[in-house]
Amino acid sequence: MDYYKLNVCGLERNLPIIQISDCLKIASFVLLGDTELSTKAGYELSKKIDCDIILTAEAKGIELAHEIARNLGEEDFIVARKSKKSYMNDPINVEVNSITTKNTQKLFLDSKDAEKIKGKRIALVDDVISTGESMSALEALVEKAGGKVVQKLAILAEGDAADREDIIYLEKLPIFEN
């Protein structure tokens, strides 16, 4: 197996290069469970954030959003869920297509979370921004809830996302075409 050597926040990780389509390979970055990287990246991104509320999508961004919120002294952050949960009362939702997910997914916000967002300045947080589809879906949720996205942050910007001026990230991550 081939690997890509990633250096971020003074840490080195060897990411396996995975074939995701006939003509595309990516370096597989999984933040979940990497407390050392989550802690350091969360600290670095917390220096760059200026918002009222942090919002992330289930599941890979949760650990990072937690670290950022903790560094900022925030009591909470909001997670958009990938399925409608029985506890949700009158949720709002949007559809999303991601480079790492084969099928169309939905993201849901409970009405109590939507109410917290209303009229607030929101920072979107994720582990990797690639096509931007997940961020667009989160932004649509924020708009439905009456909030305003003021920042989009990630540890990594993959491929062409590194050229975007509307995101804040710590390192670039290449994509590999066959």
CSV table of N, CA, C and O in Angstrom, one decimal, residues 80-85 88-96 104-111 114 136-145:
chain,number,residue,atom,x,y,z
A,80,ALA,N,-24.8,18.7,13.4
A,80,ALA,CA,-25.9,18.3,12.5
A,80,ALA,C,-25.8,16.7,12.3
A,80,ALA,O,-24.7,16.2,12.1
A,81,ARG,N,-26.9,16.1,12.5
A,81,ARG,CA,-26.9,14.6,12.5
A,81,ARG,C,-27.2,14.1,11.1
A,81,ARG,O,-27.8,14.8,10.3
A,82,LYS,N,-26.7,12.9,10.8
A,82,LYS,CA,-26.9,12.3,9.5
A,82,LYS,C,-28.2,11.5,9.4
A,82,LYS,O,-28.5,10.9,8.3
A,83,SER,N,-29.0,11.4,10.4
A,83,SER,CA,-30.3,10.7,10.3
A,83,SER,C,-31.2,11.4,11.3
A,83,SER,O,-30.7,12.1,12.3
A,84,LYS,N,-32.5,11.3,11.1
A,84,LYS,CA,-33.5,11.9,12.0
A,84,LYS,C,-33.6,11.0,13.2
A,84,LYS,O,-33.8,9.8,13.1
A,85,LYS,N,-33.4,11.6,14.4
A,85,LYS,CA,-33.4,10.9,15.6
A,85,LYS,C,-34.8,11.0,16.3
A,85,LYS,O,-35.5,12.0,16.1
A,88,MET,N,-35.7,14.2,18.1
A,88,MET,CA,-35.8,15.5,17.4
A,88,MET,C,-37.3,15.9,17.3
A,88,MET,O,-38.1,15.1,16.8
A,89,ASN,N,-37.5,17.2,17.6
A,89,ASN,CA,-38.8,17.8,17.5
A,89,ASN,C,-38.8,18.7,16.3
A,89,ASN,O,-38.1,19.7,16.3
A,90,ASP,N,-39.6,18.5,15.3
A,90,ASP,CA,-39.7,19.3,14.1
A,90,ASP,C,-38.3,19.7,13.5
A,90,ASP,O,-38.0,20.9,13.4
A,91,PRO,N,-37.5,18.7,13.1
A,91,PRO,CA,-36.2,19.0,12.6
A,91,PRO,C,-36.2,19.6,11.2
A,91,PRO,O,-37.2,19.4,10.5
A,92,ILE,N,-35.1,20.4,10.9
A,92,ILE,CA,-34.9,20.8,9.5
A,92,ILE,C,-33.8,20.0,8.9
A,92,ILE,O,-33.0,19.4,9.6
A,93,ASN,N,-33.8,19.9,7.6
A,93,ASN,CA,-32.8,19.0,6.9
A,93,ASN,C,-32.5,19.5,5.6
A,93,ASN,O,-33.2,20.3,4.9
A,94,VAL,N,-31.3,19.1,5.1
A,94,VAL,CA,-30.8,19.3,3.7
A,94,VAL,C,-30.1,18.1,3.2
A,94,VAL,O,-29.7,17.2,4.0
A,95,GLU,N,-29.9,17.9,1.9
A,95,GLU,CA,-29.2,16.8,1.3
A,95,GLU,C,-27.8,17.2,1.0
A,95,GLU,O,-27.5,18.3,0.8
A,96,VAL,N,-26.9,16.2,1.1
A,96,VAL,CA,-25.5,16.4,0.8
A,96,VAL,C,-24.9,15.2,0.1
A,96,VAL,O,-25.3,14.1,0.3
A,104,THR,N,-26.4,9.8,-1.6
A,104,THR,CA,-26.8,11.1,-1.1
A,104,THR,C,-27.2,10.9,0.4
A,104,THR,O,-27.8,9.9,0.8
A,105,GLN,N,-26.8,11.9,1.2
A,105,GLN,CA,-27.1,11.8,2.6
A,105,GLN,C,-28.0,13.0,3.0
A,105,GLN,O,-28.0,14.0,2.2
A,106,LYS,N,-28.6,13.0,4.2
A,106,LYS,CA,-29.3,14.2,4.7
A,106,LYS,C,-28.6,14.6,6.0
A,106,LYS,O,-28.0,13.8,6.7
A,107,LEU,N,-28.6,15.9,6.3
A,107,LEU,CA,-28.2,16.4,7.5
A,107,LEU,C,-29.4,17.0,8.2
A,107,LEU,O,-30.2,17.7,7.6
A,108,PHE,N,-29.5,16.7,9.5
A,108,PHE,CA,-30.7,17.2,10.3
A,108,PHE,C,-30.2,18.0,11.5
A,108,PHE,O,-29.2,17.8,12.1
A,109,LEU,N,-31.1,19.0,11.8
A,109,LEU,CA,-30.9,19.8,13.0
A,109,LEU,C,-32.2,19.8,13.7
A,109,LEU,O,-33.3,20.1,13.1
A,110,ASP,N,-32.2,19.5,15.0
A,110,ASP,CA,-33.4,19.6,15.9
A,110,ASP,C,-33.8,21.0,16.0
A,110,ASP,O,-33.0,22.0,15.9
A,111,SER,N,-35.1,21.2,16.2
A,111,SER,CA,-35.6,22.6,16.3
A,111,SER,C,-35.0,23.4,17.4
A,111,SER,O,-34.8,24.6,17.2
A,114,ALA,N,-31.8,24.6,15.9
A,114,ALA,CA,-32.1,25.6,14.9
A,114,ALA,C,-32.4,26.9,15.6
A,114,ALA,O,-32.0,28.0,15.1
A,136,SER,N,-21.4,23.2,2.1
A,136,SER,CA,-22.5,23.9,1.5
A,136,SER,C,-23.8,23.4,2.2
A,136,SER,O,-24.7,24.2,2.4
A,137,ALA,N,-23.9,22.1,2.5
A,137,ALA,CA,-25.1,21.6,3.2
A,137,ALA,C,-25.2,22.2,4.6
A,137,ALA,O,-26.3,22.6,5.0
A,138,LEU,N,-24.1,22.3,5.3
A,138,LEU,CA,-24.2,22.9,6.6
A,138,LEU,C,-24.6,24.4,6.5
A,138,LEU,O,-25.4,24.9,7.3
A,139,GLU,N,-24.1,25.0,5.5
A,139,GLU,CA,-24.5,26.4,5.3
A,139,GLU,C,-25.9,26.6,5.0
A,139,GLU,O,-26.6,27.5,5.5
A,140,ALA,N,-26.5,25.7,4.2
A,140,ALA,CA,-27.9,25.7,3.9
A,140,ALA,C,-28.7,25.4,5.2
A,140,ALA,O,-29.8,26.1,5.3
A,141,LEU,N,-28.3,24.6,6.0
A,141,LEU,CA,-29.0,24.4,7.3
A,141,LEU,C,-29.0,25.6,8.1
A,141,LEU,O,-30.0,26.0,8.7
A,142,VAL,N,-27.8,26.3,8.2
A,142,VAL,CA,-27.7,27.6,9.0
A,142,VAL,C,-28.7,28.6,8.4
A,142,VAL,O,-29.4,29.3,9.1
A,143,GLU,N,-28.7,28.7,7.1
A,143,GLU,CA,-29.6,29.7,6.4
A,143,GLU,C,-31.1,29.3,6.8
A,143,GLU,O,-31.9,30.2,7.1
A,144,LYS,N,-31.5,28.0,6.7
A,144,LYS,CA,-32.8,27.6,7.0
A,144,LYS,C,-33.2,28.0,8.5
A,144,LYS,O,-34.3,28.3,8.8
A,145,ALA,N,-32.2,27.9,9.3
A,145,ALA,CA,-32.4,28.2,10.8
A,145,ALA,C,-32.3,29.7,11.1
A,145,ALA,O,-32.6,30.1,12.2
